[in-house]
Amino acid sequence: MKRMLWSAPILGIVIACAPVAGFAAEGNVPLKHPNITMDQKTLREGLQVFVDVCMGCHSAKYVTYGDLMRYPEIALPRQQVDDLRGNKSLLDGLTTDLTPADAKVSYGKVPPDLSVITRSRQGADYVYSILTGFAHDPEGRIPDGHYNIYFPGNNIAMPDPLTWFQHDPADEKSIEEQARSVSSFLAFISEPHQLQRESLGRYVIAFLVLLTAVLWWLKREIWKDVQH
């Protein structure tokens, strides 16, 4: 019985820490796993891709222009922020100029806000897979640029954005690099304090390990003369 009581929490930790394979909504297609990093260079590159490509239709309204300077992981200079925001306030979110009415005419529905897209879907893997999942429909039902192997039903209203904007591949980053950087940026803005929490978590775990050792030693000292 005691062995079972000890093994239960250990089993729970193992299950919680085990990696879970992500799959697309239909067809059980495994998602791609890009090397997501949140260093300043990658996040700034992802922000640029978001502004140049994604903001034509999508917003990230929960992230303000002021946040781009305030978050130390991005720390964009004031001049660059001013160039990005134009006549918008520092308190304004990263919103598209596309009106809902125009979006419905063009795409049939309003494109979703991307502030927390990685939390509401399957993380950065889902975003990266969608951006790199455009292909030719083997059955010829869906036109090129709208067939996506990771999207439910495979017919996505959004045209292939990275290929569409890549006018001169020799002078620009590859589609995979752009997809990885913007996926990293979207993963960051969905939880902008995650890196601080992870850093603090290491100290908390070290403190708990030390506290456990001290309490175990105290327990031995207090009960060593007691006959069991």
PDB file of C-alpha atoms in Angstrom:
ATOM      1  CA  MET A   1       0.000   0.000   0.000  1.00  0.00           C
ATOM      2  CA  LYS A   2       2.799   2.419   0.917  1.00  0.00           C
ATOM      3  CA  ARG A   3       4.554   1.617  -2.350  1.00  0.00           C
ATOM      4  CA  MET A   4       1.385   2.493  -4.250  1.00  0.00           C
ATOM      5  CA  LEU A   5       1.059   5.807  -2.392  1.00  0.00           C
ATOM      6  CA  TRP A   6       4.637   6.728  -3.273  1.00  0.00           C
ATOM      7  CA  SER A   7       4.337   5.645  -6.906  1.00  0.00           C
ATOM      8  CA  ALA A   8       1.100   7.542  -7.635  1.00  0.00           C
ATOM      9  CA  PRO A   9       2.563  11.064  -7.538  1.00  0.00           C
ATOM     10  CA  ILE A  10       5.667   9.935  -9.399  1.00  0.00           C
ATOM     11  CA  LEU A  11       3.497   8.432 -12.128  1.00  0.00           C
ATOM     12  CA  GLY A  12       1.523  11.677 -12.297  1.00  0.00           C
ATOM     13  CA  ILE A  13       4.705  13.710 -12.785  1.00  0.00           C
ATOM     14  CA  VAL A  14       5.900  11.382 -15.537  1.00  0.00           C
ATOM     15  CA  ILE A  15       2.568  11.623 -17.371  1.00  0.00           C
ATOM     16  CA  ALA A  16       2.472  15.414 -17.009  1.00  0.00           C
ATOM     17  CA  CYS A  17       6.007  15.845 -18.337  1.00  0.00           C
ATOM     18  CA  ALA A  18       5.669  13.400 -21.220  1.00  0.00           C
ATOM     19  CA  PRO A  19       5.619  15.069 -24.640  1.00  0.00           C
ATOM     20  CA  VAL A  20       2.261  15.032 -26.404  1.00  0.00           C
ATOM     21  CA  ALA A  21       2.230  14.733 -30.164  1.00  0.00           C
ATOM     22  CA  GLY A  22       0.173  17.420 -31.869  1.00  0.00           C
ATOM     23  CA  PHE A  23      -2.107  16.569 -34.763  1.00  0.00           C
ATOM     24  CA  ALA A  24      -4.082  18.669 -37.197  1.00  0.00           C
ATOM     25  CA  ALA A  25      -7.819  18.868 -36.691  1.00  0.00           C
ATOM     26  CA  GLU A  26      -8.579  16.381 -39.462  1.00  0.00           C
ATOM     27  CA  GLY A  27      -6.797  13.454 -41.011  1.00  0.00           C
ATOM     28  CA  ASN A  28      -4.464  12.852 -38.042  1.00  0.00           C
ATOM     29  CA  VAL A  29      -1.663  14.679 -39.824  1.00  0.00           C
ATOM     30  CA  PRO A  30       1.138  15.244 -37.300  1.00  0.00           C
ATOM     31  CA  LEU A  31       2.077  18.887 -36.893  1.00  0.00           C
ATOM     32  CA  LYS A  32       5.565  20.087 -37.694  1.00  0.00           C
ATOM     33  CA  HIS A  33       7.857  20.953 -34.804  1.00  0.00           C
ATOM     34  CA  PRO A  34       9.950  24.038 -35.619  1.00  0.00           C
ATOM     35  CA  ASN A  35      12.848  25.156 -33.468  1.00  0.00           C
ATOM     36  CA  ILE A  36      11.002  27.909 -31.616  1.00  0.00           C
ATOM     37  CA  THR A  37      13.351  30.377 -29.936  1.00  0.00           C
ATOM     38  CA  MET A  38      12.548  33.634 -28.191  1.00  0.00           C
ATOM     39  CA  ASP A  39      15.814  35.514 -28.446  1.00  0.00           C
ATOM     40  CA  GLN A  40      15.597  39.190 -29.356  1.00  0.00           C
ATOM     41  CA  LYS A  41      16.748  38.720 -32.952  1.00  0.00           C
ATOM     42  CA  THR A  42      14.121  36.075 -33.700  1.00  0.00           C
ATOM     43  CA  LEU A  43      11.309  38.010 -32.010  1.00  0.00           C
ATOM     44  CA  ARG A  44      12.151  41.196 -33.916  1.00  0.00           C
ATOM     45  CA  GLU A  45      12.248  39.274 -37.182  1.00  0.00           C
ATOM     46  CA  GLY A  46       8.898  37.689 -36.306  1.00  0.00           C
ATOM     47  CA  LEU A  47       7.427  41.103 -35.521  1.00  0.00           C
ATOM     48  CA  GLN A  48       8.567  42.372 -38.919  1.00  0.00           C
ATOM     49  CA  VAL A  49       6.948  39.417 -40.690  1.00  0.00           C
ATOM     50  CA  PHE A  50       3.768  39.986 -38.691  1.00  0.00           C
ATOM     51  CA  VAL A  51       3.652  43.671 -39.629  1.00  0.00           C
ATOM     52  CA  ASP A  52       4.589  43.146 -43.295  1.00  0.00           C
ATOM     53  CA  VAL A  53       2.449  40.067 -43.957  1.00  0.00           C
ATOM     54  CA  CYS A  54      -0.055  39.195 -41.252  1.00  0.00           C
ATOM     55  CA  MET A  55      -1.311  42.673 -40.333  1.00  0.00           C
ATOM     56  CA  GLY A  56      -2.764  43.085 -43.785  1.00  0.00           C
ATOM     57  CA  CYS A  57      -5.696  41.028 -42.489  1.00  0.00           C
ATOM     58  CA  HIS A  58      -5.034  40.035 -38.864  1.00  0.00           C
ATOM     59  CA  SER A  59      -4.696  42.017 -35.647  1.00  0.00           C
ATOM     60  CA  ALA A  60      -2.966  41.424 -32.332  1.00  0.00           C
ATOM     61  CA  LYS A  61      -5.057  43.907 -30.389  1.00  0.00           C
ATOM     62  CA  TYR A  62      -3.873  42.823 -26.928  1.00  0.00           C
ATOM     63  CA  VAL A  63      -0.305  43.904 -27.724  1.00  0.00           C
ATOM     64  CA  THR A  64       0.277  47.652 -27.815  1.00  0.00           C
ATOM     65  CA  TYR A  65       2.986  49.571 -29.622  1.00  0.00           C
ATOM     66  CA  GLY A  66       4.284  50.600 -26.206  1.00  0.00           C
ATOM     67  CA  ASP A  67       4.685  46.911 -25.308  1.00  0.00           C
ATOM     68  CA  LEU A  68       7.173  46.526 -28.146  1.00  0.00           C
ATOM     69  CA  MET A  69       9.485  48.869 -26.248  1.00  0.00           C
ATOM     70  CA  ARG A  70       8.533  47.683 -22.758  1.00  0.00           C
ATOM     71  CA  TYR A  71       9.077  43.951 -23.196  1.00  0.00           C
ATOM     72  CA  PRO A  72      12.834  43.397 -22.655  1.00  0.00           C
ATOM     73  CA  GLU A  73      12.751  40.359 -24.952  1.00  0.00           C
ATOM     74  CA  ILE A  74      11.942  42.668 -27.896  1.00  0.00           C
ATOM     75  CA  ALA A  75      13.014  46.122 -26.651  1.00  0.00           C
ATOM     76  CA  LEU A  76      12.385  47.862 -29.965  1.00  0.00           C
ATOM     77  CA  PRO A  77      13.908  51.376 -30.169  1.00  0.00           C
ATOM     78  CA  ARG A  78      11.435  54.266 -29.988  1.00  0.00           C
ATOM     79  CA  GLN A  79      12.170  55.391 -33.538  1.00  0.00           C
ATOM     80  CA  GLN A  80      11.285  51.991 -34.975  1.00  0.00           C
ATOM     81  CA  VAL A  81       8.084  51.859 -32.916  1.00  0.00           C
ATOM     82  CA  ASP A  82       7.130  55.327 -34.190  1.00  0.00           C
ATOM     83  CA  ASP A  83       7.753  54.183 -37.766  1.00  0.00           C
ATOM     84  CA  LEU A  84       5.503  51.155 -37.208  1.00  0.00           C
ATOM     85  CA  ARG A  85       2.608  52.925 -35.486  1.00  0.00           C
ATOM     86  CA  GLY A  86       2.326  55.943 -37.772  1.00  0.00           C
ATOM     87  CA  ASN A  87      -0.436  58.142 -36.384  1.00  0.00           C
ATOM     88  CA  LYS A  88      -1.584  55.553 -33.864  1.00  0.00           C
ATOM     89  CA  SER A  89      -1.072  55.946 -30.112  1.00  0.00           C
ATOM     90  CA  LEU A  90       1.481  53.958 -28.126  1.00  0.00           C
ATOM     91  CA  LEU A  91      -1.514  52.532 -26.249  1.00  0.00           C
ATOM     92  CA  ASP A  92      -3.138  51.224 -29.426  1.00  0.00           C
ATOM     93  CA  GLY A  93      -2.960  47.547 -30.207  1.00  0.00           C
ATOM     94  CA  LEU A  94      -1.444  46.069 -33.350  1.00  0.00           C
ATOM     95  CA  THR A  95      -4.617  46.271 -35.402  1.00  0.00           C
ATOM     96  CA  THR A  96      -5.178  45.793 -39.105  1.00  0.00           C
ATOM     97  CA  ASP A  97      -6.639  48.480 -41.327  1.00  0.00           C
ATOM     98  CA  LEU A  98      -8.883  45.882 -42.995  1.00  0.00           C
ATOM     99  CA  THR A  99     -12.492  46.522 -41.974  1.00  0.00           C
ATOM    100  CA  PRO A 100     -14.744  43.594 -40.979  1.00  0.00           C
ATOM    101  CA  ALA A 101     -17.021  44.365 -43.941  1.00  0.00           C
ATOM    102  CA  ASP A 102     -14.142  44.200 -46.434  1.00  0.00           C
ATOM    103  CA  ALA A 103     -12.850  41.018 -44.794  1.00  0.00           C
ATOM    104  CA  LYS A 104     -16.206  39.289 -45.245  1.00  0.00           C
ATOM    105  CA  VAL A 105     -16.296  40.295 -48.889  1.00  0.00           C
ATOM    106  CA  SER A 106     -12.745  39.065 -49.510  1.00  0.00           C
ATOM    107  CA  TYR A 107     -12.600  35.958 -47.334  1.00  0.00           C
ATOM    108  CA  GLY A 108     -16.153  35.186 -46.309  1.00  0.00           C
ATOM    109  CA  LYS A 109     -15.419  35.880 -42.638  1.00  0.00           C
ATOM    110  CA  VAL A 110     -13.378  38.140 -40.401  1.00  0.00           C
ATOM    111  CA  PRO A 111      -9.797  36.852 -39.907  1.00  0.00           C
ATOM    112  CA  PRO A 112      -9.168  35.972 -36.231  1.00  0.00           C
ATOM    113  CA  ASP A 113      -7.138  38.121 -33.872  1.00  0.00           C
ATOM    114  CA  LEU A 114      -3.717  36.530 -33.343  1.00  0.00           C
ATOM    115  CA  SER A 115      -2.912  37.853 -29.857  1.00  0.00           C
ATOM    116  CA  VAL A 116      -3.461  34.447 -28.230  1.00  0.00           C
ATOM    117  CA  ILE A 117      -3.673  32.202 -31.285  1.00  0.00           C
ATOM    118  CA  THR A 118      -0.961  29.832 -30.054  1.00  0.00           C
ATOM    119  CA  ARG A 119      -2.814  29.328 -26.764  1.00  0.00           C
ATOM    120  CA  SER A 120      -6.190  28.784 -28.390  1.00  0.00           C
ATOM    121  CA  ARG A 121      -4.818  26.337 -30.939  1.00  0.00           C
ATOM    122  CA  GLN A 122      -1.976  23.834 -30.514  1.00  0.00           C
ATOM    123  CA  GLY A 123       0.868  26.205 -29.866  1.00  0.00           C
ATOM    124  CA  ALA A 124       3.478  27.524 -32.244  1.00  0.00           C
ATOM    125  CA  ASP A 125       3.557  24.133 -33.983  1.00  0.00           C
ATOM    126  CA  TYR A 126       0.059  24.759 -35.346  1.00  0.00           C
ATOM    127  CA  VAL A 127       0.876  28.246 -36.652  1.00  0.00           C
ATOM    128  CA  TYR A 128       4.105  27.069 -38.276  1.00  0.00           C
ATOM    129  CA  SER A 129       2.407  24.045 -39.831  1.00  0.00           C
ATOM    130  CA  ILE A 130      -0.401  26.150 -41.298  1.00  0.00           C
ATOM    131  CA  LEU A 131       2.049  28.673 -42.783  1.00  0.00           C
ATOM    132  CA  THR A 132       4.157  25.944 -44.376  1.00  0.00           C
ATOM    133  CA  GLY A 133       1.309  23.538 -45.134  1.00  0.00           C
ATOM    134  CA  PHE A 134       0.087  24.976 -48.445  1.00  0.00           C
ATOM    135  CA  ALA A 135       0.251  22.460 -51.259  1.00  0.00           C
ATOM    136  CA  HIS A 136      -1.368  21.341 -54.493  1.00  0.00           C
ATOM    137  CA  ASP A 137      -4.695  19.579 -54.014  1.00  0.00           C
ATOM    138  CA  PRO A 138      -4.165  16.008 -55.282  1.00  0.00           C
ATOM    139  CA  GLU A 139      -7.873  15.813 -56.176  1.00  0.00           C
ATOM    140  CA  GLY A 140      -7.935  19.192 -57.905  1.00  0.00           C
ATOM    141  CA  ARG A 141     -10.957  20.447 -55.940  1.00  0.00           C
ATOM    142  CA  ILE A 142      -9.264  23.340 -54.151  1.00  0.00           C
ATOM    143  CA  PRO A 143      -7.245  25.965 -56.042  1.00  0.00           C
ATOM    144  CA  ASP A 144      -3.554  26.336 -55.317  1.00  0.00           C
ATOM    145  CA  GLY A 145      -2.852  28.796 -52.529  1.00  0.00           C
ATOM    146  CA  HIS A 146      -5.919  27.686 -50.559  1.00  0.00           C
ATOM    147  CA  TYR A 147      -5.248  23.970 -50.098  1.00  0.00           C
ATOM    148  CA  ASN A 148      -3.625  23.350 -46.709  1.00  0.00           C
ATOM    149  CA  ILE A 149      -2.946  19.877 -45.379  1.00  0.00           C
ATOM    150  CA  TYR A 150      -3.215  21.036 -41.742  1.00  0.00           C
ATOM    151  CA  PHE A 151      -6.440  23.046 -41.974  1.00  0.00           C
ATOM    152  CA  PRO A 152      -9.809  21.379 -41.218  1.00  0.00           C
ATOM    153  CA  GLY A 153     -11.317  20.382 -44.541  1.00  0.00           C
ATOM    154  CA  ASN A 154      -8.068  21.489 -46.232  1.00  0.00           C
ATOM    155  CA  ASN A 155      -9.796  24.513 -47.812  1.00  0.00           C
ATOM    156  CA  ILE A 156      -8.500  27.636 -46.084  1.00  0.00           C
ATOM    157  CA  ALA A 157      -9.856  31.088 -46.964  1.00  0.00           C
ATOM    158  CA  MET A 158      -6.493  32.739 -46.341  1.00  0.00           C
ATOM    159  CA  PRO A 159      -4.276  32.601 -49.444  1.00  0.00           C
ATOM    160  CA  ASP A 160      -0.722  31.378 -48.958  1.00  0.00           C
ATOM    161  CA  PRO A 161       0.652  34.565 -47.313  1.00  0.00           C
ATOM    162  CA  LEU A 162       4.390  33.947 -47.256  1.00  0.00           C
ATOM    163  CA  THR A 163       4.629  32.744 -50.855  1.00  0.00           C
ATOM    164  CA  TRP A 164       2.398  35.601 -51.969  1.00  0.00           C
ATOM    165  CA  PHE A 165       4.672  38.238 -50.418  1.00  0.00           C
ATOM    166  CA  GLN A 166       7.941  36.592 -51.388  1.00  0.00           C
ATOM    167  CA  HIS A 167       8.610  38.525 -54.579  1.00  0.00           C
ATOM    168  CA  ASP A 168      12.340  37.817 -54.805  1.00  0.00           C
ATOM    169  CA  PRO A 169      13.307  34.666 -52.887  1.00  0.00           C
ATOM    170  CA  ALA A 170      17.009  35.392 -53.453  1.00  0.00           C
ATOM    171  CA  ASP A 171      16.793  38.580 -51.400  1.00  0.00           C
ATOM    172  CA  GLU A 172      14.454  37.406 -48.648  1.00  0.00           C
ATOM    173  CA  LYS A 173      14.424  34.783 -45.946  1.00  0.00           C
ATOM    174  CA  SER A 174      13.011  31.398 -46.820  1.00  0.00           C
ATOM    175  CA  ILE A 175       9.371  30.639 -46.141  1.00  0.00           C
ATOM    176  CA  GLU A 176      10.416  28.252 -43.376  1.00  0.00           C
ATOM    177  CA  GLU A 177      12.553  30.918 -41.677  1.00  0.00           C
ATOM    178  CA  GLN A 178       9.767  33.495 -41.877  1.00  0.00           C
ATOM    179  CA  ALA A 179       7.223  31.002 -40.561  1.00  0.00           C
ATOM    180  CA  ARG A 180       9.501  30.038 -37.677  1.00  0.00           C
ATOM    181  CA  SER A 181      10.199  33.628 -36.644  1.00  0.00           C
ATOM    182  CA  VAL A 182       6.560  34.776 -36.780  1.00  0.00           C
ATOM    183  CA  SER A 183       5.472  31.617 -34.940  1.00  0.00           C
ATOM    184  CA  SER A 184       8.005  32.448 -32.226  1.00  0.00           C
ATOM    185  CA  PHE A 185       6.688  36.018 -32.046  1.00  0.00           C
ATOM    186  CA  LEU A 186       3.064  34.886 -31.756  1.00  0.00           C
ATOM    187  CA  ALA A 187       4.004  32.326 -29.102  1.00  0.00           C
ATOM    188  CA  PHE A 188       5.743  35.077 -27.153  1.00  0.00           C
ATOM    189  CA  ILE A 189       2.923  37.651 -27.264  1.00  0.00           C
ATOM    190  CA  SER A 190       0.386  35.021 -26.217  1.00  0.00           C
ATOM    191  CA  GLU A 191       2.276  34.728 -22.893  1.00  0.00           C
ATOM    192  CA  PRO A 192       4.758  37.627 -22.729  1.00  0.00           C
ATOM    193  CA  HIS A 193       5.855  36.834 -19.165  1.00  0.00           C
ATOM    194  CA  GLN A 194       6.565  33.163 -19.756  1.00  0.00           C
ATOM    195  CA  LEU A 195      10.347  33.611 -19.927  1.00  0.00           C
ATOM    196  CA  GLN A 196      10.401  35.452 -16.586  1.00  0.00           C
ATOM    197  CA  ARG A 197       8.251  32.722 -15.048  1.00  0.00           C
ATOM    198  CA  GLU A 198      10.568  30.016 -16.336  1.00  0.00           C
ATOM    199  CA  SER A 199      13.593  31.837 -14.931  1.00  0.00           C
ATOM    200  CA  LEU A 200      11.897  32.343 -11.566  1.00  0.00           C
ATOM    201  CA  GLY A 201      10.709  28.729 -11.600  1.00  0.00           C
ATOM    202  CA  ARG A 202      14.290  27.437 -11.464  1.00  0.00           C
ATOM    203  CA  TYR A 203      14.914  29.317  -8.212  1.00  0.00           C
ATOM    204  CA  VAL A 204      11.594  28.151  -6.765  1.00  0.00           C
ATOM    205  CA  ILE A 205      12.398  24.511  -7.521  1.00  0.00           C
ATOM    206  CA  ALA A 206      15.894  24.859  -6.034  1.00  0.00           C
ATOM    207  CA  PHE A 207      14.366  26.417  -2.894  1.00  0.00           C
ATOM    208  CA  LEU A 208      11.804  23.603  -2.573  1.00  0.00           C
ATOM    209  CA  VAL A 209      14.529  20.958  -2.938  1.00  0.00           C
ATOM    210  CA  LEU A 210      16.593  22.654  -0.227  1.00  0.00           C
ATOM    211  CA  LEU A 211      13.538  23.061   2.032  1.00  0.00           C
ATOM    212  CA  THR A 212      12.666  19.383   1.579  1.00  0.00           C
ATOM    213  CA  ALA A 213      16.188  18.361   2.611  1.00  0.00           C
ATOM    214  CA  VAL A 214      16.072  20.591   5.704  1.00  0.00           C
ATOM    215  CA  LEU A 215      12.639  19.298   6.754  1.00  0.00           C
ATOM    216  CA  TRP A 216      13.755  15.701   6.237  1.00  0.00           C
ATOM    217  CA  TRP A 217      16.807  16.321   8.437  1.00  0.00           C
ATOM    218  CA  LEU A 218      14.633  17.972  11.126  1.00  0.00           C
ATOM    219  CA  LYS A 219      12.236  15.060  11.073  1.00  0.00           C
ATOM    220  CA  ARG A 220      15.096  12.626  11.657  1.00  0.00           C
ATOM    221  CA  GLU A 221      16.491  14.714  14.519  1.00  0.00           C
ATOM    222  CA  ILE A 222      13.144  15.094  16.240  1.00  0.00           C
ATOM    223  CA  TRP A 223      12.079  11.440  15.943  1.00  0.00           C
ATOM    224  CA  LYS A 224      15.437   9.683  16.300  1.00  0.00           C
ATOM    225  CA  ASP A 225      14.920   8.809  20.000  1.00  0.00           C
ATOM    226  CA  VAL A 226      11.310   7.735  19.617  1.00  0.00           C
ATOM    227  CA  GLN A 227      10.703   4.009  19.594  1.00  0.00           C
ATOM    228  CA  HIS A 228       8.459   2.873  16.745  1.00  0.00           C
TER     229      HIS A 228
END
